[in-house]
Amino acid sequence: MLTNSGIVQFLPLIIVFIIFYFLLIRPQQARQKELKLKLAGLRRGDRIVTSGGIIATVILAKENDPEIDIEIASETRVKLLRANVATVLSSSAKPANDVKKPKQK
């Protein structure tokens, strides 16, 4: 009989933990996973928000490189670590670092 009363006492704590998991922890993990995918797919022309709140445009983003070049104002370029990107506002269709190829005659 004592084991049943012990389980009954911990049952509200278990239920609260389950509610916290589904309402807070799991959605946050999904957001982090989505941001990680967006950061891996950054391309030139994407608009981002840095962790400091600066809105910028990606100028150069090499694959597997932790640094990206961004433009925060006209002709003001800065290097930024990918980990410091808080949000990707919009994505462009241009591939990263595409170089204009000379037209063949």
Short mmCIF file of C-alpha atoms in Angstrom, two decimals:
data_model
loop_
_atom_site.label_atom_id
_atom_site.label_comp_id
_atom_site.label_asym_id
_atom_site.label_seq_id
_atom_site.Cartn_x
_atom_site.Cartn_y
_atom_site.Cartn_z
CA MET A 1 0.00 0.00 0.00
CA LEU A 2 2.88 2.39 0.71
CA THR A 3 4.23 2.06 -2.83
CA ASN A 4 0.90 3.18 -4.31
CA SER A 5 0.80 6.31 -2.15
CA GLY A 6 4.39 7.15 -3.15
CA ILE A 7 3.54 6.91 -6.84
CA VAL A 8 0.40 8.99 -6.33
CA GLN A 9 2.47 11.71 -4.66
CA PHE A 10 4.90 11.92 -7.61
CA LEU A 11 2.18 11.66 -10.27
CA PRO A 12 1.50 15.45 -10.40
CA LEU A 13 5.23 16.15 -10.86
CA ILE A 14 5.42 13.62 -13.67
CA ILE A 15 2.38 15.14 -15.37
CA VAL A 16 3.84 18.66 -15.08
CA PHE A 17 7.12 17.46 -16.62
CA ILE A 18 5.25 15.83 -19.51
CA ILE A 19 3.30 19.04 -20.13
CA PHE A 20 6.50 21.12 -20.05
CA TYR A 21 8.15 18.73 -22.49
CA PHE A 22 5.39 18.95 -25.08
CA LEU A 23 4.67 22.67 -24.69
CA LEU A 24 8.16 24.11 -24.19
CA ILE A 25 11.08 21.76 -24.75
CA ARG A 26 9.98 19.95 -27.91
CA PRO A 27 8.95 23.08 -29.90
CA GLN A 28 12.23 24.80 -28.95
CA GLN A 29 14.21 21.81 -30.22
CA ALA A 30 12.28 21.97 -33.50
CA ARG A 31 13.06 25.70 -33.87
CA GLN A 32 16.75 25.09 -33.19
CA LYS A 33 16.86 22.31 -35.77
CA GLU A 34 15.15 24.53 -38.36
CA LEU A 35 17.58 27.42 -37.68
CA LYS A 36 20.54 25.05 -37.99
CA LEU A 37 19.31 23.94 -41.43
CA LYS A 38 18.79 27.56 -42.51
CA LEU A 39 22.29 28.50 -41.33
CA ALA A 40 23.81 25.64 -43.29
CA GLY A 41 21.96 26.83 -46.40
CA LEU A 42 22.82 30.53 -46.23
CA ARG A 43 23.34 32.09 -49.66
CA ARG A 44 24.38 35.42 -51.05
CA GLY A 45 21.50 37.87 -50.88
CA ASP A 46 19.80 36.33 -47.83
CA ARG A 47 18.65 38.86 -45.25
CA ILE A 48 19.52 37.96 -41.67
CA VAL A 49 19.30 39.32 -38.14
CA THR A 50 22.41 38.94 -36.01
CA SER A 51 22.32 38.05 -32.33
CA GLY A 52 23.05 41.74 -31.68
CA GLY A 53 19.90 42.78 -33.54
CA ILE A 54 21.58 44.08 -36.70
CA ILE A 55 19.75 43.42 -39.95
CA ALA A 56 22.17 42.57 -42.74
CA THR A 57 22.52 40.99 -46.17
CA VAL A 58 24.81 38.02 -46.77
CA ILE A 59 27.55 38.85 -49.27
CA LEU A 60 29.70 35.71 -49.07
CA ALA A 61 28.86 32.36 -47.46
CA LYS A 62 31.17 29.46 -48.15
CA GLU A 63 30.07 25.93 -47.34
CA ASN A 64 31.55 24.43 -44.18
CA ASP A 65 33.06 27.79 -43.21
CA PRO A 66 32.06 29.17 -39.80
CA GLU A 67 32.42 32.77 -41.04
CA ILE A 68 30.19 34.68 -43.44
CA ASP A 69 30.61 38.15 -44.92
CA ILE A 70 27.65 40.46 -44.44
CA GLU A 71 26.77 43.99 -45.47
CA ILE A 72 25.18 46.01 -42.68
CA ALA A 73 25.05 49.33 -44.57
CA SER A 74 25.98 50.56 -47.99
CA GLU A 75 29.62 49.59 -48.56
CA THR A 76 30.00 48.49 -44.92
CA ARG A 77 31.00 44.84 -44.84
CA VAL A 78 31.67 42.76 -41.76
CA LYS A 79 32.72 39.16 -41.07
CA LEU A 80 30.34 37.29 -38.78
CA LEU A 81 30.31 33.82 -37.30
CA ARG A 82 27.36 31.70 -38.46
CA ALA A 83 26.57 30.92 -34.83
CA ASN A 84 25.78 34.62 -34.28
CA VAL A 85 22.93 34.64 -36.79
CA ALA A 86 19.68 34.77 -34.83
CA THR A 87 17.15 34.68 -37.68
CA VAL A 88 17.09 34.25 -41.44
CA LEU A 89 14.50 36.78 -42.66
CA SER A 90 14.40 35.95 -46.36
CA SER A 91 16.17 33.60 -48.67
CA SER A 92 17.26 34.33 -52.20
CA ALA A 93 17.28 31.95 -55.13
CA LYS A 94 20.89 32.71 -56.03
CA PRO A 95 23.40 30.01 -55.17
CA ALA A 96 26.11 30.93 -52.71
CA ASN A 97 29.16 32.62 -54.21
CA ASP A 98 28.03 32.28 -57.78
CA VAL A 99 30.50 33.95 -60.06
CA LYS A 100 29.36 35.50 -63.29
CA LYS A 101 30.75 33.34 -66.00
CA PRO A 102 32.04 35.09 -69.08
CA LYS A 103 29.75 34.69 -72.05
CA GLN A 104 31.04 32.27 -74.60
CA LYS A 105 31.18 33.47 -78.17
#
